[in-house]
Amino acid sequence: MSTAPTPALPPLREVIAAHGLSASKALGQNFLLDEQLLGRVAAVPGDLAGQRVYEVGPGPGGLTRALLRAGAEVSVVERDARCLPALAEIAEAFPGRLNIQEGDALAAQPDLAPPFHIVANLPYNIGTALLVRWLGGESWPQGWASLTLMFQKEVADRIVAAPGDKHYGRLSVLAQWRSTARLAMKVHRSAFTPPPKVMSAVVHILPAAMPEGLRFAVLEKLTAAAFGQRRKMLRQSLKGLPGGLDALNATGIDPTRRAETLSVEEFVQVARVLSS
Ligand code: SAM
């Protein structure tokens, strides 16, 4: 991997102390300070030299530095204004390569020309909403070339789960019907400051070919209905979904099965009939 020159920056602990960045629970702030670990996270998408990267929630900028050191051009959106001076110092050390937006990632859009990679240690309270947004939309692929996202381990397990796995659910189907999703690395809770209650993991998602003949919005409604009552048979859980039971019949899927036994391909088949 080619690496850019690495300007000297103070250790992250000093940055946090100098800028008074006491962690806010409400903003899901659990910072990563181990530069070696951050380098490993930044390596998950592959060689980033000359690539564009969008990062949500840079905080004091540990991951941001790692991405810049890997040679990327980085654009960040951070809600906590207290972090902006620390990020400005990083921008100064990497002239013209770091763009900083202050704001709510849920209201912001990546301000980068596609294709770009999305890499983030996500705040736990908006992580799933952002993921569903990036996986959503009717046109495919979207602007991103890959997603490298740190989640609570339990959420990561749900994203990559296969049918029959206890974690398999709506998020698994939405992440796998037109993408591939894998668990790239586990991260111990003790790696964070302050340590969260649970373990974390990095998920790596790549766009794949989109199956034809169905709409995302339909698949989203179908999976919400099917997994809304995951212990129930499909004939029960799909009762409230207009056309749901007919679509099951048309695909020949046994209505006494439960959602957790259907493969991603079977969900696609049912959504295709519902979309037509
Ligand atoms: N990237 C840093 C790291 O790895 O140490 C910080 C990660 S911390 C888990 C999540 C970050 O997201 C915090 O800096 C927090 O302020 C920021 N954040 C929380 N809610 C946000 C939002 N709605 N939009 C943008 N950033 C947000």
PDB file of C-alpha atoms and ligand atoms in Angstrom:
ATOM      1  CA  MET A   1       0.000   0.000   0.000  1.00  0.00           C
ATOM      2  CA  SER A   2       1.338   3.448  -0.819  1.00  0.00           C
ATOM      3  CA  THR A   3       1.367   5.820   2.117  1.00  0.00           C
ATOM      4  CA  ALA A   4       1.490   9.575   2.207  1.00  0.00           C
ATOM      5  CA  PRO A   5       4.080  11.399   4.333  1.00  0.00           C
ATOM      6  CA  THR A   6       2.865  11.465   7.926  1.00  0.00           C
ATOM      7  CA  PRO A   7       2.950  14.918   9.473  1.00  0.00           C
ATOM      8  CA  ALA A   8       3.577  14.952  13.209  1.00  0.00           C
ATOM      9  CA  LEU A   9       0.414  15.493  15.240  1.00  0.00           C
ATOM     10  CA  PRO A  10       0.060  15.340  19.024  1.00  0.00           C
ATOM     11  CA  PRO A  11      -1.154  12.055  20.546  1.00  0.00           C
ATOM     12  CA  LEU A  12      -4.966  11.830  20.582  1.00  0.00           C
ATOM     13  CA  ARG A  13      -5.102  11.806  24.388  1.00  0.00           C
ATOM     14  CA  GLU A  14      -3.366  15.197  24.409  1.00  0.00           C
ATOM     15  CA  VAL A  15      -5.766  16.506  21.764  1.00  0.00           C
ATOM     16  CA  ILE A  16      -8.744  15.424  23.882  1.00  0.00           C
ATOM     17  CA  ALA A  17      -7.279  17.080  26.980  1.00  0.00           C
ATOM     18  CA  ALA A  18      -6.226  20.258  25.156  1.00  0.00           C
ATOM     19  CA  HIS A  19      -9.679  20.779  23.608  1.00  0.00           C
ATOM     20  CA  GLY A  20     -11.700  19.604  26.630  1.00  0.00           C
ATOM     21  CA  LEU A  21     -13.402  16.821  24.664  1.00  0.00           C
ATOM     22  CA  SER A  22     -15.014  14.983  27.563  1.00  0.00           C
ATOM     23  CA  ALA A  23     -17.098  12.238  25.972  1.00  0.00           C
ATOM     24  CA  SER A  24     -20.805  12.978  25.570  1.00  0.00           C
ATOM     25  CA  LYS A  25     -23.066   9.952  26.001  1.00  0.00           C
ATOM     26  CA  ALA A  26     -25.906  11.675  24.145  1.00  0.00           C
ATOM     27  CA  LEU A  27     -23.670  12.007  21.068  1.00  0.00           C
ATOM     28  CA  GLY A  28     -22.547   8.372  21.281  1.00  0.00           C
ATOM     29  CA  GLN A  29     -18.957   9.412  21.877  1.00  0.00           C
ATOM     30  CA  ASN A  30     -16.641   6.462  22.418  1.00  0.00           C
ATOM     31  CA  PHE A  31     -13.301   7.484  20.993  1.00  0.00           C
ATOM     32  CA  LEU A  32     -10.620   5.249  19.519  1.00  0.00           C
ATOM     33  CA  LEU A  33      -7.145   6.426  20.463  1.00  0.00           C
ATOM     34  CA  ASP A  34      -4.917   3.507  19.433  1.00  0.00           C
ATOM     35  CA  GLU A  35      -3.306   4.661  16.190  1.00  0.00           C
ATOM     36  CA  GLN A  36      -2.316   1.119  15.224  1.00  0.00           C
ATOM     37  CA  LEU A  37      -5.891  -0.093  15.562  1.00  0.00           C
ATOM     38  CA  LEU A  38      -7.151   2.963  13.658  1.00  0.00           C
ATOM     39  CA  GLY A  39      -4.676   2.150  10.883  1.00  0.00           C
ATOM     40  CA  ARG A  40      -6.165  -1.351  10.679  1.00  0.00           C
ATOM     41  CA  VAL A  41      -9.699   0.045  10.379  1.00  0.00           C
ATOM     42  CA  ALA A  42      -8.553   2.458   7.648  1.00  0.00           C
ATOM     43  CA  ALA A  43      -6.993  -0.490   5.787  1.00  0.00           C
ATOM     44  CA  VAL A  44     -10.279  -2.436   5.579  1.00  0.00           C
ATOM     45  CA  PRO A  45     -11.476  -0.736   2.346  1.00  0.00           C
ATOM     46  CA  GLY A  46      -8.154  -1.521   0.642  1.00  0.00           C
ATOM     47  CA  ASP A  47      -5.617   0.931  -0.764  1.00  0.00           C
ATOM     48  CA  LEU A  48      -7.031   4.430  -0.214  1.00  0.00           C
ATOM     49  CA  ALA A  49      -4.217   6.362  -1.890  1.00  0.00           C
ATOM     50  CA  GLY A  50      -5.849   9.025  -4.045  1.00  0.00           C
ATOM     51  CA  GLN A  51      -9.368   7.828  -3.088  1.00  0.00           C
ATOM     52  CA  ARG A  52     -12.168   9.967  -1.697  1.00  0.00           C
ATOM     53  CA  VAL A  53     -13.571   9.059   1.735  1.00  0.00           C
ATOM     54  CA  TYR A  54     -16.626  10.326   3.612  1.00  0.00           C
ATOM     55  CA  GLU A  55     -16.450   9.965   7.389  1.00  0.00           C
ATOM     56  CA  VAL A  56     -19.348  10.502   9.781  1.00  0.00           C
ATOM     57  CA  GLY A  57     -18.497  11.587  13.327  1.00  0.00           C
ATOM     58  CA  PRO A  58     -14.724  12.137  13.285  1.00  0.00           C
ATOM     59  CA  GLY A  59     -14.699  13.362  16.923  1.00  0.00           C
ATOM     60  CA  PRO A  60     -11.101  14.236  17.833  1.00  0.00           C
ATOM     61  CA  GLY A  61     -10.023  12.790  14.479  1.00  0.00           C
ATOM     62  CA  GLY A  62      -8.239   9.506  15.183  1.00  0.00           C
ATOM     63  CA  LEU A  63      -9.791   7.655  12.251  1.00  0.00           C
ATOM     64  CA  THR A  64      -9.570  10.802  10.121  1.00  0.00           C
ATOM     65  CA  ARG A  65      -5.796  10.898  10.610  1.00  0.00           C
ATOM     66  CA  ALA A  66      -5.506   7.209   9.728  1.00  0.00           C
ATOM     67  CA  LEU A  67      -7.487   7.752   6.514  1.00  0.00           C
ATOM     68  CA  LEU A  68      -5.349  10.759   5.568  1.00  0.00           C
ATOM     69  CA  ARG A  69      -2.172   8.819   6.325  1.00  0.00           C
ATOM     70  CA  ALA A  70      -3.451   6.101   3.997  1.00  0.00           C
ATOM     71  CA  GLY A  71      -3.457   8.747   1.270  1.00  0.00           C
ATOM     72  CA  ALA A  72      -7.179   9.511   1.047  1.00  0.00           C
ATOM     73  CA  GLU A  73      -8.909  12.820   0.461  1.00  0.00           C
ATOM     74  CA  VAL A  74     -11.380  12.999   3.346  1.00  0.00           C
ATOM     75  CA  SER A  75     -14.637  14.815   3.960  1.00  0.00           C
ATOM     76  CA  VAL A  76     -16.138  14.652   7.452  1.00  0.00           C
ATOM     77  CA  VAL A  77     -19.382  15.660   9.100  1.00  0.00           C
ATOM     78  CA  GLU A  78     -19.350  16.194  12.859  1.00  0.00           C
ATOM     79  CA  ARG A  79     -22.215  17.356  15.065  1.00  0.00           C
ATOM     80  CA  ASP A  80     -20.137  18.341  18.097  1.00  0.00           C
ATOM     81  CA  ALA A  81     -18.715  21.836  17.557  1.00  0.00           C
ATOM     82  CA  ARG A  82     -16.171  21.206  20.351  1.00  0.00           C
ATOM     83  CA  CYS A  83     -14.326  18.851  17.978  1.00  0.00           C
ATOM     84  CA  LEU A  84     -13.886  21.416  15.204  1.00  0.00           C
ATOM     85  CA  PRO A  85     -10.621  23.029  16.437  1.00  0.00           C
ATOM     86  CA  ALA A  86      -8.973  19.581  16.760  1.00  0.00           C
ATOM     87  CA  LEU A  87     -10.131  18.733  13.241  1.00  0.00           C
ATOM     88  CA  ALA A  88      -8.863  22.092  11.940  1.00  0.00           C
ATOM     89  CA  GLU A  89      -5.397  21.172  13.230  1.00  0.00           C
ATOM     90  CA  ILE A  90      -5.519  17.951  11.223  1.00  0.00           C
ATOM     91  CA  ALA A  91      -6.660  19.873   8.136  1.00  0.00           C
ATOM     92  CA  GLU A  92      -3.649  22.131   8.558  1.00  0.00           C
ATOM     93  CA  ALA A  93      -1.311  19.155   8.762  1.00  0.00           C
ATOM     94  CA  PHE A  94      -2.768  17.685   5.539  1.00  0.00           C
ATOM     95  CA  PRO A  95      -3.274  20.788   3.389  1.00  0.00           C
ATOM     96  CA  GLY A  96      -6.156  20.613   0.911  1.00  0.00           C
ATOM     97  CA  ARG A  97      -7.060  17.023   1.835  1.00  0.00           C
ATOM     98  CA  LEU A  98      -9.563  17.384   4.676  1.00  0.00           C
ATOM     99  CA  ASN A  99     -12.943  19.047   4.311  1.00  0.00           C
ATOM    100  CA  ILE A 100     -14.909  19.613   7.529  1.00  0.00           C
ATOM    101  CA  GLN A 101     -18.679  20.055   7.746  1.00  0.00           C
ATOM    102  CA  GLU A 102     -20.328  20.828  11.050  1.00  0.00           C
ATOM    103  CA  GLY A 103     -23.809  19.334  11.322  1.00  0.00           C
ATOM    104  CA  ASP A 104     -26.080  16.359  11.706  1.00  0.00           C
ATOM    105  CA  ALA A 105     -25.135  13.449   9.445  1.00  0.00           C
ATOM    106  CA  LEU A 106     -28.822  12.556   9.148  1.00  0.00           C
ATOM    107  CA  ALA A 107     -29.458  15.918   7.484  1.00  0.00           C
ATOM    108  CA  ALA A 108     -26.180  16.109   5.521  1.00  0.00           C
ATOM    109  CA  GLN A 109     -25.125  14.591   2.217  1.00  0.00           C
ATOM    110  CA  PRO A 110     -21.634  13.461   1.230  1.00  0.00           C
ATOM    111  CA  ASP A 111     -20.084  16.468  -0.521  1.00  0.00           C
ATOM    112  CA  LEU A 112     -17.761  14.348  -2.647  1.00  0.00           C
ATOM    113  CA  ALA A 113     -17.817  13.358  -6.284  1.00  0.00           C
ATOM    114  CA  PRO A 114     -18.648   9.655  -6.649  1.00  0.00           C
ATOM    115  CA  PRO A 115     -17.255   7.109  -6.300  1.00  0.00           C
ATOM    116  CA  PHE A 116     -16.200   7.546  -2.678  1.00  0.00           C
ATOM    117  CA  HIS A 117     -15.742   5.197   0.259  1.00  0.00           C
ATOM    118  CA  ILE A 118     -17.657   5.658   3.487  1.00  0.00           C
ATOM    119  CA  VAL A 119     -15.644   4.871   6.608  1.00  0.00           C
ATOM    120  CA  ALA A 120     -16.936   5.598  10.099  1.00  0.00           C
ATOM    121  CA  ASN A 121     -16.986   4.645  13.730  1.00  0.00           C
ATOM    122  CA  LEU A 122     -20.673   5.445  13.939  1.00  0.00           C
ATOM    123  CA  PRO A 123     -22.503   6.952  16.894  1.00  0.00           C
ATOM    124  CA  TYR A 124     -24.661   4.030  18.077  1.00  0.00           C
ATOM    125  CA  ASN A 125     -27.931   5.999  18.083  1.00  0.00           C
ATOM    126  CA  ILE A 126     -27.924   6.870  14.356  1.00  0.00           C
ATOM    127  CA  GLY A 127     -25.830   4.019  12.948  1.00  0.00           C
ATOM    128  CA  THR A 128     -28.683   1.831  11.733  1.00  0.00           C
ATOM    129  CA  ALA A 129     -30.616   4.772  10.245  1.00  0.00           C
ATOM    130  CA  LEU A 130     -27.548   5.834   8.247  1.00  0.00           C
ATOM    131  CA  LEU A 131     -26.868   2.285   7.099  1.00  0.00           C
ATOM    132  CA  VAL A 132     -30.451   1.813   5.869  1.00  0.00           C
ATOM    133  CA  ARG A 133     -30.170   5.116   4.013  1.00  0.00           C
ATOM    134  CA  TRP A 134     -26.910   4.084   2.318  1.00  0.00           C
ATOM    135  CA  LEU A 135     -28.376   0.683   1.439  1.00  0.00           C
ATOM    136  CA  GLY A 136     -31.621   2.218   0.257  1.00  0.00           C
ATOM    137  CA  GLY A 137     -32.880   4.112  -2.761  1.00  0.00           C
ATOM    138  CA  GLU A 138     -34.243   2.835  -6.039  1.00  0.00           C
ATOM    139  CA  SER A 139     -31.148   3.517  -8.144  1.00  0.00           C
ATOM    140  CA  TRP A 140     -28.119   1.299  -7.712  1.00  0.00           C
ATOM    141  CA  PRO A 141     -25.233   1.468  -7.148  1.00  0.00           C
ATOM    142  CA  GLN A 142     -25.282   4.657  -5.137  1.00  0.00           C
ATOM    143  CA  GLY A 143     -22.277   7.003  -5.040  1.00  0.00           C
ATOM    144  CA  TRP A 144     -20.312   4.874  -2.586  1.00  0.00           C
ATOM    145  CA  ALA A 145     -17.773   2.264  -3.613  1.00  0.00           C
ATOM    146  CA  SER A 146     -17.619   0.601  -0.191  1.00  0.00           C
ATOM    147  CA  LEU A 147     -18.868   0.973   3.373  1.00  0.00           C
ATOM    148  CA  THR A 148     -16.522   0.314   6.298  1.00  0.00           C
ATOM    149  CA  LEU A 149     -18.549   0.844   9.435  1.00  0.00           C
ATOM    150  CA  MET A 150     -18.009   0.202  13.119  1.00  0.00           C
ATOM    151  CA  PHE A 151     -21.138  -0.914  14.952  1.00  0.00           C
ATOM    152  CA  GLN A 152     -21.992  -2.542  18.230  1.00  0.00           C
ATOM    153  CA  LYS A 153     -21.110  -6.203  17.621  1.00  0.00           C
ATOM    154  CA  GLU A 154     -24.757  -7.269  17.895  1.00  0.00           C
ATOM    155  CA  VAL A 155     -25.729  -4.909  15.041  1.00  0.00           C
ATOM    156  CA  ALA A 156     -22.766  -6.092  12.957  1.00  0.00           C
ATOM    157  CA  ASP A 157     -23.933  -9.679  13.505  1.00  0.00           C
ATOM    158  CA  ARG A 158     -27.398  -8.763  12.247  1.00  0.00           C
ATOM    159  CA  ILE A 159     -25.980  -7.177   9.087  1.00  0.00           C
ATOM    160  CA  VAL A 160     -23.929 -10.210   8.028  1.00  0.00           C
ATOM    161  CA  ALA A 161     -26.221 -12.994   9.331  1.00  0.00           C
ATOM    162  CA  ALA A 162     -27.431 -15.873   7.147  1.00  0.00           C
ATOM    163  CA  PRO A 163     -30.902 -17.508   7.308  1.00  0.00           C
ATOM    164  CA  GLY A 164     -31.295 -19.719  10.369  1.00  0.00           C
ATOM    165  CA  ASP A 165     -28.833 -17.600  12.355  1.00  0.00           C
ATOM    166  CA  LYS A 166     -30.487 -16.049  15.413  1.00  0.00           C
ATOM    167  CA  HIS A 167     -29.296 -12.605  14.224  1.00  0.00           C
ATOM    168  CA  TYR A 168     -30.852 -12.973  10.753  1.00  0.00           C
ATOM    169  CA  GLY A 169     -33.457 -10.294  10.126  1.00  0.00           C
ATOM    170  CA  ARG A 170     -34.505  -7.245   8.180  1.00  0.00           C
ATOM    171  CA  LEU A 171     -31.043  -5.665   8.283  1.00  0.00           C
ATOM    172  CA  SER A 172     -29.444  -8.859   6.903  1.00  0.00           C
ATOM    173  CA  VAL A 173     -31.769  -8.896   3.891  1.00  0.00           C
ATOM    174  CA  LEU A 174     -31.394  -5.174   3.196  1.00  0.00           C
ATOM    175  CA  ALA A 175     -27.586  -5.495   3.415  1.00  0.00           C
ATOM    176  CA  GLN A 176     -27.322  -8.602   1.273  1.00  0.00           C
ATOM    177  CA  TRP A 177     -29.865  -8.421  -1.574  1.00  0.00           C
ATOM    178  CA  ARG A 178     -27.643  -6.195  -3.719  1.00  0.00           C
ATOM    179  CA  SER A 179     -24.427  -5.986  -1.678  1.00  0.00           C
ATOM    180  CA  THR A 180     -22.021  -8.340  -0.015  1.00  0.00           C
ATOM    181  CA  ALA A 181     -21.457  -7.814   3.687  1.00  0.00           C
ATOM    182  CA  ARG A 182     -18.721  -9.311   5.834  1.00  0.00           C
ATOM    183  CA  LEU A 183     -17.458  -8.890   9.345  1.00  0.00           C
ATOM    184  CA  ALA A 184     -13.980  -7.438   8.838  1.00  0.00           C
ATOM    185  CA  MET A 185     -12.734  -7.166  12.420  1.00  0.00           C
ATOM    186  CA  LYS A 186     -13.926  -7.363  16.000  1.00  0.00           C
ATOM    187  CA  VAL A 187     -12.958  -4.589  18.374  1.00  0.00           C
ATOM    188  CA  HIS A 188     -12.833  -5.098  22.129  1.00  0.00           C
ATOM    189  CA  ARG A 189     -14.776  -2.621  24.236  1.00  0.00           C
ATOM    190  CA  SER A 190     -11.577  -1.730  26.103  1.00  0.00           C
ATOM    191  CA  ALA A 191     -10.194  -0.138  22.909  1.00  0.00           C
ATOM    192  CA  PHE A 192     -12.603   2.793  23.339  1.00  0.00           C
ATOM    193  CA  THR A 193     -12.453   5.818  25.615  1.00  0.00           C
ATOM    194  CA  PRO A 194     -14.728   5.582  27.524  1.00  0.00           C
ATOM    195  CA  PRO A 195     -15.355   1.847  26.999  1.00  0.00           C
ATOM    196  CA  PRO A 196     -18.956   1.115  25.966  1.00  0.00           C
ATOM    197  CA  LYS A 197     -20.882  -1.712  27.665  1.00  0.00           C
ATOM    198  CA  VAL A 198     -20.690  -3.981  24.622  1.00  0.00           C
ATOM    199  CA  MET A 199     -18.189  -5.222  22.036  1.00  0.00           C
ATOM    200  CA  SER A 200     -17.914  -3.656  18.587  1.00  0.00           C
ATOM    201  CA  ALA A 201     -17.130  -4.880  15.096  1.00  0.00           C
ATOM    202  CA  VAL A 202     -16.309  -3.419  11.700  1.00  0.00           C
ATOM    203  CA  VAL A 203     -18.490  -4.434   8.783  1.00  0.00           C
ATOM    204  CA  HIS A 204     -17.311  -4.139   5.185  1.00  0.00           C
ATOM    205  CA  ILE A 205     -19.996  -3.835   2.500  1.00  0.00           C
ATOM    206  CA  LEU A 206     -19.497  -3.790  -1.256  1.00  0.00           C
ATOM    207  CA  PRO A 207     -22.222  -3.095  -3.814  1.00  0.00           C
ATOM    208  CA  ALA A 208     -23.163  -6.070  -6.022  1.00  0.00           C
ATOM    209  CA  ALA A 209     -25.479  -6.501  -9.004  1.00  0.00           C
ATOM    210  CA  MET A 210     -29.045  -5.472  -8.285  1.00  0.00           C
ATOM    211  CA  PRO A 211     -31.687  -8.150  -8.962  1.00  0.00           C
ATOM    212  CA  GLU A 212     -34.165  -6.940 -11.559  1.00  0.00           C
ATOM    213  CA  GLY A 213     -37.887  -6.356 -11.277  1.00  0.00           C
ATOM    214  CA  LEU A 214     -38.329  -5.119  -7.719  1.00  0.00           C
ATOM    215  CA  ARG A 215     -38.267  -1.890  -5.828  1.00  0.00           C
ATOM    216  CA  PHE A 216     -36.319  -1.211  -2.652  1.00  0.00           C
ATOM    217  CA  ALA A 217     -39.371   0.372  -1.010  1.00  0.00           C
ATOM    218  CA  VAL A 218     -41.314  -2.868  -1.510  1.00  0.00           C
ATOM    219  CA  LEU A 219     -38.548  -5.053  -0.098  1.00  0.00           C
ATOM    220  CA  GLU A 220     -38.306  -2.715   2.874  1.00  0.00           C
ATOM    221  CA  LYS A 221     -42.048  -3.019   3.613  1.00  0.00           C
ATOM    222  CA  LEU A 222     -41.985  -6.780   3.102  1.00  0.00           C
ATOM    223  CA  THR A 223     -39.069  -7.348   5.470  1.00  0.00           C
ATOM    224  CA  ALA A 224     -40.552  -4.975   8.051  1.00  0.00           C
ATOM    225  CA  ALA A 225     -43.824  -6.959   8.018  1.00  0.00           C
ATOM    226  CA  ALA A 226     -42.162 -10.394   7.920  1.00  0.00           C
ATOM    227  CA  PHE A 227     -39.677  -9.732  10.720  1.00  0.00           C
ATOM    228  CA  GLY A 228     -42.043  -7.499  12.705  1.00  0.00           C
ATOM    229  CA  GLN A 229     -43.468 -10.750  14.063  1.00  0.00           C
ATOM    230  CA  ARG A 230     -40.511 -13.042  13.434  1.00  0.00           C
ATOM    231  CA  ARG A 231     -41.790 -15.908  15.593  1.00  0.00           C
ATOM    232  CA  LYS A 232     -45.059 -16.064  13.641  1.00  0.00           C
ATOM    233  CA  MET A 233     -45.723 -17.964  10.435  1.00  0.00           C
ATOM    234  CA  LEU A 234     -45.589 -15.850   7.298  1.00  0.00           C
ATOM    235  CA  ARG A 235     -49.308 -16.341   6.676  1.00  0.00           C
ATOM    236  CA  GLN A 236     -49.855 -14.452   9.924  1.00  0.00           C
ATOM    237  CA  SER A 237     -47.087 -11.833   9.730  1.00  0.00           C
ATOM    238  CA  LEU A 238     -47.883 -10.857   6.124  1.00  0.00           C
ATOM    239  CA  LYS A 239     -51.631 -10.531   6.731  1.00  0.00           C
ATOM    240  CA  GLY A 240     -51.423  -6.757   7.061  1.00  0.00           C
ATOM    241  CA  LEU A 241     -49.297  -6.305   3.931  1.00  0.00           C
ATOM    242  CA  PRO A 242     -51.515  -5.703   0.876  1.00  0.00           C
ATOM    243  CA  GLY A 243     -50.906  -8.512  -1.643  1.00  0.00           C
ATOM    244  CA  GLY A 244     -48.484 -10.242   0.738  1.00  0.00           C
ATOM    245  CA  LEU A 245     -50.278 -13.588   0.996  1.00  0.00           C
ATOM    246  CA  ASP A 246     -50.956 -13.706  -2.760  1.00  0.00           C
ATOM    247  CA  ALA A 247     -47.286 -13.008  -3.449  1.00  0.00           C
ATOM    248  CA  LEU A 248     -46.306 -15.876  -1.147  1.00  0.00           C
ATOM    249  CA  ASN A 249     -48.676 -18.199  -3.035  1.00  0.00           C
ATOM    250  CA  ALA A 250     -47.363 -17.039  -6.407  1.00  0.00           C
ATOM    251  CA  THR A 251     -43.789 -17.876  -5.435  1.00  0.00           C
ATOM    252  CA  GLY A 252     -44.750 -21.260  -3.979  1.00  0.00           C
ATOM    253  CA  ILE A 253     -43.240 -20.424  -0.600  1.00  0.00           C
ATOM    254  CA  ASP A 254     -44.914 -22.390   2.183  1.00  0.00           C
ATOM    255  CA  PRO A 255     -46.943 -19.848   4.218  1.00  0.00           C
ATOM    256  CA  THR A 256     -46.355 -21.832   7.401  1.00  0.00           C
ATOM    257  CA  ARG A 257     -42.652 -20.963   7.275  1.00  0.00           C
ATOM    258  CA  ARG A 258     -41.226 -18.196   9.451  1.00  0.00           C
ATOM    259  CA  ALA A 259     -39.415 -15.149   8.092  1.00  0.00           C
ATOM    260  CA  GLU A 260     -36.101 -16.252   9.632  1.00  0.00           C
ATOM    261  CA  THR A 261     -36.029 -19.354   7.382  1.00  0.00           C
ATOM    262  CA  LEU A 262     -36.399 -17.489   4.066  1.00  0.00           C
ATOM    263  CA  SER A 263     -33.239 -16.888   2.076  1.00  0.00           C
ATOM    264  CA  VAL A 264     -32.407 -13.419   0.778  1.00  0.00           C
ATOM    265  CA  GLU A 265     -33.238 -14.724  -2.717  1.00  0.00           C
ATOM    266  CA  GLU A 266     -36.696 -15.851  -1.531  1.00  0.00           C
ATOM    267  CA  PHE A 267     -37.384 -12.386  -0.115  1.00  0.00           C
ATOM    268  CA  VAL A 268     -36.342 -10.965  -3.485  1.00  0.00           C
ATOM    269  CA  GLN A 269     -38.777 -13.314  -5.254  1.00  0.00           C
ATOM    270  CA  VAL A 270     -41.710 -12.276  -3.066  1.00  0.00           C
ATOM    271  CA  ALA A 271     -40.818  -8.565  -3.387  1.00  0.00           C
ATOM    272  CA  ARG A 272     -40.629  -8.987  -7.168  1.00  0.00           C
ATOM    273  CA  VAL A 273     -44.208 -10.304  -7.307  1.00  0.00           C
ATOM    274  CA  LEU A 274     -45.335  -7.492  -4.973  1.00  0.00           C
ATOM    275  CA  SER A 275     -43.579  -4.904  -7.179  1.00  0.00           C
ATOM    276  CA  SER A 276     -45.261  -6.065 -10.350  1.00  0.00           C
TER     277      SER A 276
HETATM  278  N1  SAM B   1     -14.434   8.784  14.846  1.00  0.00           N
HETATM  279  C1  SAM B   1     -14.133   9.003  16.255  1.00  0.00           C
HETATM  280  C2  SAM B   1     -13.335   7.820  16.768  1.00  0.00           C
HETATM  281  O1  SAM B   1     -13.351   6.774  16.103  1.00  0.00           O
HETATM  282  O2  SAM B   1     -12.728   7.946  17.841  1.00  0.00           O
HETATM  283  C3  SAM B   1     -15.394   9.230  17.086  1.00  0.00           C
HETATM  284  C4  SAM B   1     -16.432   8.128  17.013  1.00  0.00           C
HETATM  285  S1  SAM B   1     -17.756   8.312  18.182  1.00  0.00           S
HETATM  286  C5  SAM B   1     -18.302   6.641  18.298  1.00  0.00           C
HETATM  287  C6  SAM B   1     -19.085   9.018  17.214  1.00  0.00           C
HETATM  288  C7  SAM B   1     -18.890  10.452  16.738  1.00  0.00           C
HETATM  289  O3  SAM B   1     -20.058  10.850  15.990  1.00  0.00           O
HETATM  290  C8  SAM B   1     -18.715  11.486  17.815  1.00  0.00           C
HETATM  291  O4  SAM B   1     -17.646  12.342  17.486  1.00  0.00           O
HETATM  292  C9  SAM B   1     -20.029  12.274  17.831  1.00  0.00           C
HETATM  293  O5  SAM B   1     -19.885  13.616  18.239  1.00  0.00           O
HETATM  294  C10 SAM B   1     -20.439  12.181  16.375  1.00  0.00           C
HETATM  295  N2  SAM B   1     -21.885  12.308  16.140  1.00  0.00           N
HETATM  296  C11 SAM B   1     -22.910  11.925  16.942  1.00  0.00           C
HETATM  297  N3  SAM B   1     -24.092  12.165  16.365  1.00  0.00           N
HETATM  298  C12 SAM B   1     -23.821  12.718  15.158  1.00  0.00           C
HETATM  299  C13 SAM B   1     -24.619  13.193  14.096  1.00  0.00           C
HETATM  300  N4  SAM B   1     -25.959  13.137  14.151  1.00  0.00           N
HETATM  301  N5  SAM B   1     -24.007  13.689  12.987  1.00  0.00           N
HETATM  302  C14 SAM B   1     -22.654  13.745  12.917  1.00  0.00           C
HETATM  303  N6  SAM B   1     -21.842  13.307  13.904  1.00  0.00           N
HETATM  304  C15 SAM B   1     -22.408  12.809  15.009  1.00  0.00           C
END
